Tab-separated table of C-alpha atoms in Angstrom:
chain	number	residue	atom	x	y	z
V	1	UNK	CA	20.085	10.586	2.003
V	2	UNK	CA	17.402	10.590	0.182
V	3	UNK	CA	17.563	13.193	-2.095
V	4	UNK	CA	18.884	11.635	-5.429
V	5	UNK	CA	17.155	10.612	-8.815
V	6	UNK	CA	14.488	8.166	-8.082
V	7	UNK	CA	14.632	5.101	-10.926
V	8	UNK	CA	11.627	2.780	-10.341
V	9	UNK	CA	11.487	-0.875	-11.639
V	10	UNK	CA	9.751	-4.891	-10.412
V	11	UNK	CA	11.299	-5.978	-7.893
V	12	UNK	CA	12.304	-9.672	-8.798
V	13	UNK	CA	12.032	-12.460	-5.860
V	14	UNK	CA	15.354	-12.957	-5.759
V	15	UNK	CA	16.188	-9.707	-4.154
V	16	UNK	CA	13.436	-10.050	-1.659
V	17	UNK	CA	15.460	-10.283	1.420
V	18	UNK	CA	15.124	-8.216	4.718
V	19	UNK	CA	18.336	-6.609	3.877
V	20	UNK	CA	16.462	-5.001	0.826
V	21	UNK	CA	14.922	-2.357	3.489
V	22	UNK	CA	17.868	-1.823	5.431
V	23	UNK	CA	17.622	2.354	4.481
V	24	UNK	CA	13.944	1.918	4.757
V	25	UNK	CA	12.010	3.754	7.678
V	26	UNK	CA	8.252	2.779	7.631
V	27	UNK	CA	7.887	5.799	10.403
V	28	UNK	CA	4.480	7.261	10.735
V	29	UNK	CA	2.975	10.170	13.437
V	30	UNK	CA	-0.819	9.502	13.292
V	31	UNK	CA	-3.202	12.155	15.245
V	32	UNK	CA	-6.269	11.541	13.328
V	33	UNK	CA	-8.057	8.497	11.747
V	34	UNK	CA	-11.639	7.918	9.579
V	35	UNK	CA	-13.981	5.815	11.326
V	36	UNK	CA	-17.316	4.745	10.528
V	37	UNK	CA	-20.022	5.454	12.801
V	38	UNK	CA	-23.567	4.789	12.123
V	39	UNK	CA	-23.183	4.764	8.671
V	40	UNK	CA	-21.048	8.250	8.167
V	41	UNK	CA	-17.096	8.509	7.994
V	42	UNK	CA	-15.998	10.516	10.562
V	43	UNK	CA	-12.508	11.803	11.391
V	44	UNK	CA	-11.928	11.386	15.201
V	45	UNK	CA	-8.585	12.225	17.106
V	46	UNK	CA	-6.537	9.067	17.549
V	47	UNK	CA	-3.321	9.157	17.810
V	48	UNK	CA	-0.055	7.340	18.148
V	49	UNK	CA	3.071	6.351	15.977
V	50	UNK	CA	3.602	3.530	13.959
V	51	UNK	CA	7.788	2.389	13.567
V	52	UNK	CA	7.861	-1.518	12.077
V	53	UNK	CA	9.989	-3.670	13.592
V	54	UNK	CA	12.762	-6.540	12.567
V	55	UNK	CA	10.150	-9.463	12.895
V	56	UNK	CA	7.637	-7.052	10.595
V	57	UNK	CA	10.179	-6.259	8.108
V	58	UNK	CA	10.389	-10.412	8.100
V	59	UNK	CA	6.929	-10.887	7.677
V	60	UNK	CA	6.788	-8.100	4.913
V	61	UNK	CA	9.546	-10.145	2.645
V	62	UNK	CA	7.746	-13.161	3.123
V	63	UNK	CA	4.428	-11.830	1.922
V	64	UNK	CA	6.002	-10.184	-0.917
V	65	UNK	CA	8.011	-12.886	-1.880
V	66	UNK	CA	4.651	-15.175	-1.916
V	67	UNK	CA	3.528	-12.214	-4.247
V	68	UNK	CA	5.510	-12.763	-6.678
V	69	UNK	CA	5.133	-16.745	-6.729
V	70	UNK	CA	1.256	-16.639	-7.056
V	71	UNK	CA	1.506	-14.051	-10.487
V	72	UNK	CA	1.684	-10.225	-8.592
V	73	UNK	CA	3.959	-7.677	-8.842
V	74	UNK	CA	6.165	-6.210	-6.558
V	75	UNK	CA	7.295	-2.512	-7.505
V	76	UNK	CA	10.031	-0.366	-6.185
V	77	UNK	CA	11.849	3.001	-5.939
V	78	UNK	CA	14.975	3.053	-5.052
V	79	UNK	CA	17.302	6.199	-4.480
V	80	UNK	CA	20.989	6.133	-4.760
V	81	UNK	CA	20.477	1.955	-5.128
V	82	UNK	CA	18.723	1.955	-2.086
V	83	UNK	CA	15.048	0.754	-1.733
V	84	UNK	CA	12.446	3.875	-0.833
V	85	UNK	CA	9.227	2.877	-2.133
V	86	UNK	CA	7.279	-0.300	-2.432
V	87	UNK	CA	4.141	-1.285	-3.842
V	88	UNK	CA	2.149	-5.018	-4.182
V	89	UNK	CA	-0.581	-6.219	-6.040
V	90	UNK	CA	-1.573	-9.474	-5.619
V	91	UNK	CA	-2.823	-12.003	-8.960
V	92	UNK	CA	-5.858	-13.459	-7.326
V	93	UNK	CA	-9.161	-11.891	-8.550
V	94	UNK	CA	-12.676	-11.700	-6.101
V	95	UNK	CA	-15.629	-9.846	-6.249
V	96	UNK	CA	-18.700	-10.972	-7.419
V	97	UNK	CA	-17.792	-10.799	-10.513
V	98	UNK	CA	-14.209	-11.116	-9.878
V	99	UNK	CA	-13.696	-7.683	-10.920
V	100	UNK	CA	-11.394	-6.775	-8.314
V	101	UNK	CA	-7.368	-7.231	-7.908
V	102	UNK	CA	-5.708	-6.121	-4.631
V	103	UNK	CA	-3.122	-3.592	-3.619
V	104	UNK	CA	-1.643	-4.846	-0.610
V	105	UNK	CA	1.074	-2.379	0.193
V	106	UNK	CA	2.486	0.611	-0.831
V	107	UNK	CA	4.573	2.969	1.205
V	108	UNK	CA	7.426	5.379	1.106
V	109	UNK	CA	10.519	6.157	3.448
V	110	UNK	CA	9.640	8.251	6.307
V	111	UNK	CA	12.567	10.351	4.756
V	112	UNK	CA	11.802	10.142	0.792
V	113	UNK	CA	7.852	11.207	1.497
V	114	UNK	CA	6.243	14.371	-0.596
V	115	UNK	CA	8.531	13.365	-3.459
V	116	UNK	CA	5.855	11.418	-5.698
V	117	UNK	CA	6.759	8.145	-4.788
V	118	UNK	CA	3.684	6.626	-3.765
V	119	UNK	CA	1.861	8.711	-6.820
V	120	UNK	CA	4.521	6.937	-9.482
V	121	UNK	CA	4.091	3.363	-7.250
V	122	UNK	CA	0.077	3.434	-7.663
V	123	UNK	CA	0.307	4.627	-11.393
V	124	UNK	CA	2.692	1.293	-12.014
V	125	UNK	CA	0.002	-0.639	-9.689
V	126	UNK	CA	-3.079	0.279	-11.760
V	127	UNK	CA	-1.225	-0.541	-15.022
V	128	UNK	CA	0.040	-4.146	-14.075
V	129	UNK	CA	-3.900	-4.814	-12.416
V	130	UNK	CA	-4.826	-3.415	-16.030
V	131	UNK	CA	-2.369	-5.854	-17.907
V	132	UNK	CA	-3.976	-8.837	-15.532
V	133	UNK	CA	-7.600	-8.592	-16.570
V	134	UNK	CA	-9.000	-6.463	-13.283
V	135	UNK	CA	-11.687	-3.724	-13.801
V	136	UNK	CA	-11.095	-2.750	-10.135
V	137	UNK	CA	-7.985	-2.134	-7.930
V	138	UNK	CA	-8.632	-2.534	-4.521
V	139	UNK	CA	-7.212	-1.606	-1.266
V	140	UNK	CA	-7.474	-1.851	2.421
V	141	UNK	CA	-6.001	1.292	3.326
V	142	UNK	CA	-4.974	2.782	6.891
V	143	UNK	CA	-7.498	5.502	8.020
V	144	UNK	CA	-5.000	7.593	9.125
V	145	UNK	CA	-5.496	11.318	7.338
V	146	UNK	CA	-3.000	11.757	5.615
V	147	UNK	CA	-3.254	7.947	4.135
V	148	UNK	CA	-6.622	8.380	2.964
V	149	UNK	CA	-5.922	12.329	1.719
V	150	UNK	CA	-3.400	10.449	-0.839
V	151	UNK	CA	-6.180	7.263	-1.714
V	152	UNK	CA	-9.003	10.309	-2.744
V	153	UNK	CA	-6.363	12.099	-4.429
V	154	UNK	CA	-5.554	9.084	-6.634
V	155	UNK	CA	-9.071	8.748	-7.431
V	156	UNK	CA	-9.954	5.807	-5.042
V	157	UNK	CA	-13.678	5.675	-4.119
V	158	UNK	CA	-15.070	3.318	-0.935
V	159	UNK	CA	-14.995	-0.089	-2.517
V	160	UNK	CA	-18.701	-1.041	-3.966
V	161	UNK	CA	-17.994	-4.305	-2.276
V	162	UNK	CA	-15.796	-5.336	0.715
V	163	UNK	CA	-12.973	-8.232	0.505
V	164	UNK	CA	-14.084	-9.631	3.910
V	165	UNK	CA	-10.948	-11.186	4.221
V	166	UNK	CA	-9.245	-7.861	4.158
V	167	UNK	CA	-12.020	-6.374	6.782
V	168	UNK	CA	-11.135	-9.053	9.235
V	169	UNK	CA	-7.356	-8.885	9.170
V	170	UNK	CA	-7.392	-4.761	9.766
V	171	UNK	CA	-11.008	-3.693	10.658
V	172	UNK	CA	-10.187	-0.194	11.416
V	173	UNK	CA	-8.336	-0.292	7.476
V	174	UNK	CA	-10.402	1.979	4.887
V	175	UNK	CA	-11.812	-0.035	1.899
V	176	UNK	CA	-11.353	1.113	-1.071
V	177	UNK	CA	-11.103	1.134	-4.698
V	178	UNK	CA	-10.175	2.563	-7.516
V	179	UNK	CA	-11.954	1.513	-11.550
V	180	UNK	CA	-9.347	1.026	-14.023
């Protein structure tokens, strides 16, 4: 599985169920993570494995499905019909001079990764933050490595200013940004 033609397209609230990511493994191996400390990034060894669960997989159709009521997008990639890659960005702008719109997920199958999933996903995230009126995307990212290997090689920057929001709900999270 997994190694068909890739079609990409919105996902529309009506097929937001939890049966949508029934051939989707959000499986990660994290050994090192970014932290800040005294003012410098540094990469220390931290490691562990992330697998979501049922009640997660719940959660995540709920938030997207609030996504699309409030004006975001929800993108996909799908592979032989089956969903592979996912990517949000919310329609409410902040900042200071509400510059910014967020990116709150985007991930690939454990077993669709290094296939330019998540490189196609942000490309269709910066366009629809484009089409809405943002000047920024931004993104509370995990600090695992190899997350935050694939943010700089997009282009993202650490965000100018921090959704404090976003800071409290993950504080260990990378924030970032990326000018459109």
């Amino acid at each position: 599985m997994g190694k068909g033609r890739i079609n990409y397209r919105r996902i529309k609230e009506s097929e937001l169920s939890v049966s949508l990511f029934a051939d989707f493994d959000r499986y990660q191996e994290v050994n090192r993570c970014w932290r800040k400390e005294d003012g410098e990034w540094v990469l220390k060894d931290i490691v562990f494995n992330e697998q979501w669960s049922d009640s997660d997989y719940r959660y995540l159709t709920e938030c997207l499905i609030r996504t699309i009521q409030t004006g975001g997008v929800v993108f996909g990639a799908f592979v032989e019909e089956r969903l592979k890659g996912f990517a949000s960005v919310e329609h409410e702008f902040f900042g200071q001079e509400k510059q910014y719109l967020e990116l709150t997920s985007i991930h690939t199958s454990y077993d669709c990764r290094n296939r330019g999933i998540g490189r196609q996903l942000f490309t269709r995230c910066v366009e629809a933050a484009r089409k809405m009126g943002a000047k920024k995307l931004y993104i509370s990212a995990h600090s695992c490595e190899e997350t935050q290997a694939f943010y700089k090689e997009m282009g993202c920057v650490e965000a100018v200013e921090y959704n404090q929001k976003s800071v409290e709900k993950e504080p260990c999270d990378c924030q970032l940004e990326f000018v459109l």
